[in-house]
Coordinates of N, CA, C and O and ligand atoms in Angstrom, one line a residue:
X739 N -5.2 112.1 33.1 CA -5.2 110.3 33.0 C -4.9 109.4 32.9 O -5.0 109.1 31.6
X740 N -4.6 108.0 33.4 CA -4.8 107.1 32.5 C -5.6 106.0 33.0 O -5.8 105.4 34.1
X741 N -5.8 105.0 32.3 CA -6.1 103.7 32.5 C -5.4 103.0 32.8 O -4.4 102.4 32.1
X742 N -6.1 102.1 33.7 CA -4.7 101.1 34.2 C -5.8 100.0 34.2 O -6.7 99.8 34.2
X743 N -4.4 99.2 34.2 CA -5.5 97.3 33.8 C -5.7 97.3 35.1 O -5.5 97.1 36.6
X744 N -6.8 96.5 35.1 CA -7.5 95.5 36.7 C -6.8 94.4 36.6 O -6.9 93.2 35.3
X745 N -6.1 94.0 37.5 CA -5.8 92.2 37.7 C -7.2 91.2 37.8 O -7.7 92.2 38.6
X746 N -7.1 90.5 37.8 CA -8.0 89.6 38.1 C -7.7 88.4 38.4 O -6.6 88.3 38.9
X747 N -8.7 87.7 38.8 CA -8.9 86.8 40.0 C -7.4 85.6 39.9 O -7.6 85.0 38.7
X748 N -6.5 85.0 40.8 CA -5.6 84.4 40.2 C -4.5 85.2 40.4 O -3.1 84.9 40.7
X749 N -4.3 87.0 40.5 CA -3.5 87.5 40.9 C -3.2 87.7 42.0 O -3.7 87.8 43.1
X750 N -1.5 87.3 42.2 CA -1.2 87.6 43.6 C -1.5 88.8 44.5 O -1.6 88.8 45.8
X751 N -1.2 89.9 43.9 CA -1.9 91.1 44.3 C -3.1 90.8 44.7 O -3.7 92.0 46.3
X752 N -4.2 90.3 44.8 CA -5.4 90.3 44.9 C -5.5 89.9 46.0 O -6.5 90.0 47.1
X753 N -4.6 88.9 46.7 CA -4.7 88.3 47.9 C -3.6 88.9 49.2 O -3.2 88.5 50.1
X754 N -2.8 90.0 48.6 CA -2.2 90.8 49.7 C -2.9 91.9 50.5 O -3.7 92.2 50.2
X755 N -2.0 92.1 51.6 CA -2.5 92.9 52.6 C -1.9 94.6 51.9 O -0.5 94.4 51.9
X756 N -2.6 95.2 51.9 CA -2.1 96.6 51.8 C -2.0 97.8 52.7 O -2.6 97.3 53.9
X757 N -0.6 98.5 52.6 CA -0.4 99.5 53.3 C -1.4 100.8 53.7 O -1.5 101.5 52.5
X758 N -0.9 100.7 54.7 CA -2.1 102.7 54.5 C -1.4 103.6 54.2 O -0.3 103.5 53.9
X759 N -1.8 104.3 53.9 CA -1.1 106.0 52.9 C -0.9 106.8 54.1 O -1.5 107.1 55.1
X760 N 0.2 106.8 54.5 CA 0.8 108.2 55.5 C 1.2 109.1 54.8 O 0.9 110.6 55.8
X761 N 1.1 109.8 54.1 CA 1.7 111.0 53.5 C 1.1 111.0 52.3 O 0.2 110.2 51.1
X762 N -0.2 111.9 51.3 CA -1.1 112.0 50.0 C -0.1 113.0 49.6 O 0.2 114.0 49.4
X763 N 0.3 112.0 49.0 CA 1.5 112.9 47.9 C 0.8 113.0 46.8 O -0.5 112.3 45.8
X764 N 1.7 113.4 45.3 CA 1.0 113.5 44.2 C 1.2 112.6 43.5 O -0.4 112.0 43.1
X765 N 1.6 111.6 44.1 CA 1.6 110.1 43.6 C 0.5 109.6 43.6 O 0.1 109.0 43.3
X766 N -0.3 109.6 44.9 CA -1.8 109.2 45.5 C -2.6 109.8 44.6 O -3.7 109.1 44.1
X767 N -2.5 111.6 44.2 CA -3.4 112.3 43.8 C -3.7 111.4 42.6 O -4.8 111.4 41.7
X768 N -2.6 111.3 41.6 CA -2.4 110.6 40.5 C -3.2 109.3 40.3 O -4.3 109.4 39.0
X769 N -2.9 108.1 41.3 CA -3.0 107.3 41.4 C -5.5 107.6 41.4 O -5.9 106.3 41.1
X770 N -5.3 108.3 42.6 CA -7.0 108.4 42.5 C -7.6 108.7 41.4 O -8.8 108.2 40.8
X771 N -7.0 109.3 40.1 CA -7.4 110.3 38.7 C -8.0 108.4 38.3 O -8.5 108.9 37.7
X772 N -6.5 108.2 38.7 CA -6.3 106.9 37.0 C -7.6 105.8 37.8 O -7.9 105.1 36.8
X773 N -7.8 105.5 38.9 CA -8.6 104.9 39.7 C -10.3 105.3 38.7 O -10.7 104.3 38.3
X774 N -9.9 106.8 39.0 CA -11.3 107.0 38.7 C -11.4 106.7 36.9 O -12.8 106.4 36.9
X775 N -10.5 106.9 36.3 CA -10.4 106.5 34.9 C -11.1 105.0 34.7 O -11.9 105.0 33.8
X776 N -10.5 104.7 35.7 CA -10.4 102.9 35.3 C -11.6 102.6 35.4 O -12.3 101.2 35.2
X777 N -12.7 102.8 36.5 CA -13.8 102.6 37.2 C -14.7 103.5 36.2 O -15.7 102.5 35.8
X778 N -14.2 104.6 35.8 CA -15.8 104.3 35.0 C -15.7 104.1 33.2 O -16.5 103.6 32.9
X779 N -14.3 103.4 33.1 CA -14.4 102.4 32.1 C -15.0 101.1 31.9 O -15.4 100.9 31.1
X780 N -14.6 100.5 32.6 CA -15.0 99.5 33.4 C -16.5 99.4 33.6 O -17.2 98.4 34.0
X781 N -17.3 100.7 34.2 CA -18.7 100.9 34.4 C -18.8 100.0 35.8 O -20.2 99.1 36.2
X782 N -18.3 99.8 36.3 CA -18.0 99.0 38.0 C -19.2 100.6 39.7 O -19.2 101.9 38.7
X783 N -19.1 99.6 40.6 CA -19.7 100.8 41.2 C -18.6 100.8 42.5 O -18.6 101.5 43.2
X784 N -17.5 100.4 42.2 CA -16.1 100.3 43.2 C -15.2 100.0 42.7 O -14.7 98.9 41.7
X785 N -14.2 100.4 43.0 CA -12.4 99.9 42.1 C -11.9 100.2 44.0 O -11.5 100.7 45.1
X786 N -10.5 98.9 44.6 CA -9.2 99.2 45.3 C -8.2 99.4 44.7 O -7.8 98.7 43.2
X787 N -7.3 99.5 44.9 CA -5.8 100.0 44.6 C -5.2 98.4 44.4 O -4.8 98.4 42.9
X788 N -5.3 98.0 45.1 CA -5.1 96.6 44.2 C -5.5 95.8 43.7 O -4.8 94.9 42.9
X789 N -7.1 96.3 43.1 CA -7.2 95.6 41.8 C -6.3 96.2 40.9 O -6.6 95.9 39.7
X790 N -5.6 97.3 40.6 CA -4.7 98.2 39.9 C -3.5 97.7 40.0 O -2.7 98.5 39.3
X791 N -3.3 96.6 40.8 CA -1.9 96.6 41.0 C -0.8 97.2 42.4 O 0.5 97.1 42.6
X792 N -1.6 98.2 42.7 CA -0.9 99.2 44.1 C -1.2 98.3 45.5 O -2.3 98.5 45.4
X793 N -0.6 98.3 46.7 CA -0.8 97.6 47.7 C -0.7 99.0 48.3 O -0.1 98.6 49.0
X794 N -2.0 99.9 47.9 CA -2.3 100.6 49.2 C -3.7 100.8 49.5 O -4.8 100.6 49.0
X795 N -3.5 101.5 51.0 CA -5.4 101.0 51.4 C -6.2 102.7 50.7 O -6.3 103.6 51.5
X796 N -6.6 102.2 49.4 CA -7.3 103.3 48.9 C -8.7 102.7 48.1 O -8.0 101.4 46.7
X797 N -9.9 103.2 48.3 CA -11.2 102.7 47.6 C -11.4 104.2 46.8 O -12.0 104.2 47.4
X798 N -12.5 103.1 45.5 CA -13.5 104.6 45.6 C -14.6 103.7 45.1 O -15.0 102.4 45.0
X799 N -16.1 104.3 45.4 CA -16.7 103.9 45.6 C -17.9 104.7 45.0 O -17.8 105.5 45.3
X800 N -19.1 104.4 43.7 CA -19.7 105.2 43.2 C -20.9 104.4 43.0 O -21.0 103.3 42.2
X801 N -22.3 105.6 43.3 CA -23.0 105.2 43.0 C -24.3 106.6 43.1 O -23.5 107.7 43.2
X802 N -25.1 105.7 42.0 CA -26.3 107.1 41.8 C -26.5 108.0 43.2 O -26.2 109.5 42.7
X803 N -26.5 107.3 44.6 CA -26.5 108.1 45.7 C -25.8 109.1 45.9 O -26.2 110.1 46.7
X804 N -24.8 108.7 46.1 CA -23.1 109.1 46.7 C -22.7 110.3 44.7 O -21.7 111.1 45.7
X805 N -22.4 109.7 44.0 CA -21.5 109.9 43.3 C -20.4 109.2 44.1 O -20.5 108.3 44.1
X806 N -18.8 109.7 43.4 CA -17.5 109.4 43.5 C -17.4 109.6 44.7 O -16.9 110.9 45.0
X807 N -17.1 108.2 45.9 CA -16.3 108.4 47.0 C -15.2 107.8 46.6 O -14.9 106.7 46.4
X808 N -13.8 108.9 47.4 CA -12.7 108.4 47.4 C -12.0 108.3 48.8 O -11.9 109.3 49.6
X809 N -12.0 107.0 49.2 CA -11.4 106.6 50.2 C -9.9 106.1 50.6 O -9.9 105.0 50.0
X810 N -9.2 107.0 52.0 CA -8.4 106.7 51.9 C -7.5 106.3 53.3 O -8.8 106.8 54.1
X811 N -7.4 104.8 53.0 CA -7.5 104.0 54.5 C -8.5 103.9 55.4 O -8.9 104.7 56.7
X812 N -9.5 103.6 54.6 CA -10.9 103.3 55.2 C -10.7 101.9 56.2 O -10.5 101.4 56.5
X813 N -11.8 102.7 56.9 CA -12.3 101.7 58.1 C -13.9 101.8 58.7 O -14.3 103.4 58.2
X814 N -14.4 100.4 58.6 CA -15.6 100.1 58.8 C -15.5 100.6 60.0 O -15.2 100.3 61.2
X815 N -16.4 101.4 60.8 CA -16.7 101.5 62.3 C -17.8 101.4 62.9 O -17.6 100.9 64.3
X816 N -18.9 100.9 62.3 CA -20.1 100.5 62.7 C -20.7 99.7 61.6 O -20.9 100.4 60.4
X817 N -21.1 98.9 62.1 CA -22.5 98.4 60.8 C -23.8 97.1 62.0 O -23.0 97.0 63.0
X818 N -24.6 97.4 61.2 CA -25.7 96.8 61.5 C -26.6 95.1 60.6 O -26.9 96.3 59.2
X819 N -27.0 95.0 61.0 CA -28.1 94.2 60.3 C -27.3 93.2 59.4 O -26.0 93.2 59.4
X820 N -28.7 92.1 58.6 CA -28.0 91.7 57.6 C -28.6 91.7 56.1 O -29.8 91.5 55.9
X821 N -27.9 91.9 55.2 CA -28.8 92.4 53.8 C -28.0 90.5 52.7 O -26.4 90.1 52.9
X822 N -28.6 89.5 51.9 CA -28.4 88.8 51.5 C -28.5 89.5 49.8 O -29.5 89.3 49.5
X823 N -27.2 89.6 49.2 CA -28.0 89.7 47.7 C -27.0 89.5 46.8 O -26.1 89.1 47.4
X824 N -26.9 90.1 45.1 CA -26.0 89.5 44.7 C -25.2 90.9 44.4 O -25.0 91.6 44.6
X825 N -24.0 90.3 44.1 CA -22.5 90.8 44.3 C -21.5 90.4 42.9 O -21.5 89.0 42.9
X826 N -20.7 91.1 42.1 CA -20.3 91.2 41.4 C -18.7 91.6 41.6 O -18.8 92.7 42.3
X827 N -17.6 91.7 41.1 CA -16.2 92.2 41.1 C -15.9 92.0 40.3 O -15.4 91.9 38.9
X828 N -15.1 93.9 39.6 CA -14.3 93.9 38.3 C -13.2 92.8 38.4 O -12.9 92.6 36.7
X829 N -12.8 92.3 38.9 CA -11.5 91.1 38.7 C -11.8 89.7 39.2 O -11.2 88.7 38.2
X830 N -12.9 89.8 38.5 CA -13.8 88.1 38.5 C -15.1 88.3 37.9 O -15.7 88.3 37.8
X831 N -14.8 88.8 36.5 CA -15.8 89.5 35.6 C -16.7 88.0 34.6 O -16.3 86.6 35.0
X832 N -17.9 88.6 34.3 CA -18.5 87.5 34.2 C -19.7 86.7 35.3 O -20.9 85.9 35.0
X833 N -19.4 86.8 36.6 CA -19.7 85.9 37.9 C -20.5 86.4 38.7 O -19.5 88.2 38.9
X834 N -21.5 86.3 39.4 CA -21.8 86.7 40.2 C -22.2 85.8 41.4 O -22.5 84.7 40.9
X835 N -22.3 86.4 42.9 CA -22.9 85.4 43.6 C -23.5 86.1 44.9 O -23.6 87.6 44.8
X836 N -24.4 85.4 45.7 CA -25.4 86.2 46.5 C -23.8 86.1 47.9 O -23.7 85.1 48.0
X837 N -24.3 87.4 48.4 CA -23.5 87.2 50.0 C -24.1 87.8 51.0 O -25.2 88.2 51.1
X838 N -23.4 87.6 52.2 CA -23.7 88.1 53.3 C -22.8 89.1 53.8 O -21.7 88.8 53.9
X839 N -24.0 90.0 53.9 CA -23.4 91.5 54.3 C -23.8 92.3 55.5 O -25.0 91.7 55.1
X840 N -23.3 93.2 55.9 CA -24.4 94.0 57.1 C -24.9 94.8 55.9 O -24.6 95.2 55.3
X841 N -26.5 94.9 56.7 CA -27.1 96.0 56.1 C -26.5 97.1 55.9 O -27.3 98.0 55.2
X842 N -26.2 97.6 56.9 CA -26.3 99.1 56.9 C -24.2 99.4 57.6 O -24.4 98.3 58.8
X843 N -23.5 99.9 57.0 CA -22.2 100.1 57.8 C -21.7 101.9 57.2 O -22.3 102.6 56.8
X844 N -20.9 101.9 58.8 CA -20.7 103.2 58.3 C -18.9 103.4 58.2 O -18.5 102.3 59.3
X845 N -18.4 103.8 57.3 CA -17.0 104.4 57.2 C -16.6 105.2 57.5 O -17.0 106.6 57.0
X846 N -15.1 105.7 58.1 CA -14.1 106.5 58.4 C -13.1 106.3 57.4 O -12.2 105.3 57.3
X847 N -13.1 107.6 56.8 CA -11.7 107.5 55.6 C -11.1 108.9 55.6 O -11.9 110.2 56.4
X848 N -9.7 109.4 55.4 CA -9.4 110.2 54.6 C -10.3 111.0 53.1 O -10.2 109.9 52.5
X849 N -10.2 111.9 52.9 CA -10.3 112.4 51.5 C -8.8 112.7 51.3 O -8.2 112.8 52.2
X850 N -9.5 113.0 49.7 CA -7.3 113.4 49.4 C -7.2 114.5 49.5 O -5.5 115.3 49.3
X851 N -8.1 115.4 50.2 CA -7.2 116.5 50.8 C -6.9 117.1 52.5 O -6.7 117.1 53.0
X852 N -6.9 114.5 52.7 CA -6.5 114.7 53.6 C -7.5 115.1 55.6 O -6.7 114.7 56.3
X853 N -8.9 115.5 55.1 CA -9.8 115.8 55.6 C -10.7 113.9 56.3 O -10.6 113.5 55.5
X854 N -10.7 113.8 57.6 CA -11.3 112.6 57.9 C -12.7 113.2 58.0 O -13.2 114.2 57.7
X855 N -13.3 111.6 56.7 CA -15.1 111.8 56.0 C -15.8 110.6 57.3 O -15.1 109.8 57.2
X856 N -17.1 110.9 56.8 CA -17.8 109.2 57.7 C -18.6 109.2 56.2 O -19.8 110.6 56.0
X857 N -19.1 108.2 56.1 CA -20.1 107.7 55.1 C -21.3 107.0 56.0 O -20.3 105.7 55.9
X858 N -22.4 107.0 55.6 CA -23.2 105.7 56.3 C -24.0 105.2 55.1 O -24.5 106.4 54.5
X859 N -23.8 103.9 54.8 CA -24.6 103.3 53.6 C -25.4 101.9 54.0 O -25.0 101.4 55.0
X860 N -26.6 102.1 53.1 CA -26.9 100.8 53.8 C -27.5 100.1 51.7 O -26.9 100.7 50.9
X861 N -27.9 99.3 51.8 CA -28.1 97.6 50.7 C -26.7 98.7 49.7 O -25.8 97.9 50.0
X862 N -27.0 98.6 48.0 CA -25.7 98.7 47.2 C -24.2 99.6 48.4 O -23.3 98.7 47.8
X863 N -24.5 100.6 48.6 CA -23.5 101.1 49.4 C -23.1 100.5 50.1 O -21.9 100.6 50.3
X864 N -23.5 99.9 51.0 CA -23.0 99.4 52.3 C -22.5 97.6 51.6 O -21.4 97.5 52.0
X865 N -22.9 97.3 50.6 CA -22.4 96.3 50.6 C -20.8 96.2 49.5 O -19.7 96.5 49.4
X866 N -21.0 97.7 48.9 CA -19.8 98.2 47.6 C -18.6 98.5 48.9 O -17.6 98.1 49.3
X867 N -18.7 99.5 50.2 CA -18.4 99.5 50.8 C -17.4 98.4 51.5 O -16.0 98.4 51.6
X868 N -18.2 96.9 52.0 CA -17.3 96.5 52.2 C -17.0 95.4 51.5 O -15.8 95.7 51.8
X869 N -17.6 95.1 50.2 CA -16.8 94.7 48.9 C -14.8 95.1 48.9 O -14.0 94.6 48.5
X870 N -14.7 96.7 48.6 CA -14.0 97.2 48.5 C -13.2 97.2 49.9 O -12.0 97.4 49.4
X871 N -13.1 97.5 50.5 CA -12.2 97.7 51.9 C -12.1 96.1 51.9 O -10.8 95.3 52.5
X872 N -12.8 94.9 51.9 CA -12.2 93.2 52.3 C -11.0 93.6 51.2 O -10.0 92.8 51.2
X873 N -11.3 94.1 50.0 CA -9.7 94.4 48.8 C -8.7 94.6 49.3 O -7.3 94.0 48.4
X874 N -8.7 95.4 50.4 CA -7.5 95.9 50.9 C -6.9 95.3 52.2 O -5.2 94.9 52.0
X875 N -7.4 93.9 52.4 CA -7.2 92.3 53.1 C -7.2 91.5 52.3 O -6.9 90.5 53.0
X876 N -6.8 91.6 51.1 CA -6.6 90.3 50.3 C -7.7 89.3 50.0 O -8.3 88.3 49.5
X877 N -9.4 90.3 50.6 CA -10.7 88.9 50.2 C -11.0 89.8 49.2 O -11.3 90.8 48.6
X878 N -12.1 88.5 49.0 CA -12.7 89.0 47.7 C -14.1 88.1 48.3 O -13.9 87.0 48.9
X879 N -15.3 88.5 47.2 CA -16.4 88.3 47.9 C -16.8 86.2 47.8 O -17.7 86.6 48.1
X880 N -16.0 85.8 47.0 CA -15.9 84.9 46.4 C -15.6 83.3 47.5 O -15.7 82.1 47.8
X881 N -15.0 84.3 49.0 CA -14.4 83.5 49.7 C -15.5 83.1 50.6 O -16.8 84.1 51.0
X882 N -15.1 82.1 51.6 CA -15.9 81.4 52.3 C -16.2 81.9 53.5 O -15.7 83.4 54.1
X883 N -17.2 82.4 53.9 CA -17.9 83.8 54.9 C -18.9 85.1 54.6 O -19.4 85.6 55.7
X884 N -18.3 85.1 53.2 CA -18.8 86.0 53.4 C -20.0 85.3 51.3 O -21.4 86.0 51.7
X885 N -19.7 84.6 50.8 CA -20.7 83.8 49.6 C -21.9 83.4 50.5 O -20.9 81.7 51.1
X886 N -22.4 83.1 50.1 CA -23.2 81.8 50.3 C -23.6 81.3 49.1 O -23.5 79.8 49.4
X887 N -23.4 81.8 47.8 CA -23.8 80.9 46.2 C -23.4 81.5 45.4 O -23.4 82.5 45.5
X888 N -22.8 81.1 44.0 CA -22.5 81.8 43.3 C -24.4 81.5 42.2 O -24.8 80.9 42.7
X889 N -24.3 82.2 41.6 CA -25.5 82.7 40.6 C -25.5 82.3 39.4 O -24.0 82.3 39.1
X890 N -26.0 81.5 39.3 CA -25.8 80.6 37.5 C -26.6 81.8 36.6 O -27.6 82.5 37.0
X891 N -25.7 81.6 35.8 CA -25.7 82.6 34.3 C -27.4 82.9 34.6 O -27.7 83.5 33.6
X892 N -28.0 81.8 34.1 CA -29.3 81.8 33.1 C -30.1 81.7 34.2 O -31.4 81.0 33.9
X893 N -30.2 81.7 35.7 CA -31.1 81.8 36.6 C -31.8 83.3 36.3 O -31.4 84.0 36.4
X894 N -33.3 82.6 36.2 CA -34.3 83.5 36.3 C -34.4 83.9 38.1 O -34.4 83.4 38.6
X895 N -34.4 85.1 38.2 CA -34.5 86.0 39.0 C -36.5 87.0 39.1 O -36.0 87.5 38.3
Ligands
LIG2213 ZN1 -13.9 93.8 44.0

């Protein structure tokens, strides 16, 4: 496994549209392993392939509740409600913002064995699914429509 370099805001890869994975090759498996190492090293709760410079529809999400989820060609197939909570991004270090996201989402994706899986998440998990899948379409949480406001680092909550 290898730790990959995380692209930061301003890198054009973060604004590009990622292609679906048509075949889960050894290269894709290696990418999943390397992304997991990169995510753990950065201590984040999600990472999308374009954040490491690969324009493919692959994301990782990891929470205490779920452990590590590997999502290939993920799609949000249902969402409901609304939450306004704090979010950050490994590509935008040191900043946080309040975002508007669905309260609950269901995602369908392939796992590394090529099996179709569905996951439903609320709260942090719903935010993480939305945030990471947005990366595949070149969107960041700081974009209008998602961001409510940035959080002042000195703000007491
Ligand atoms: Zn992000």
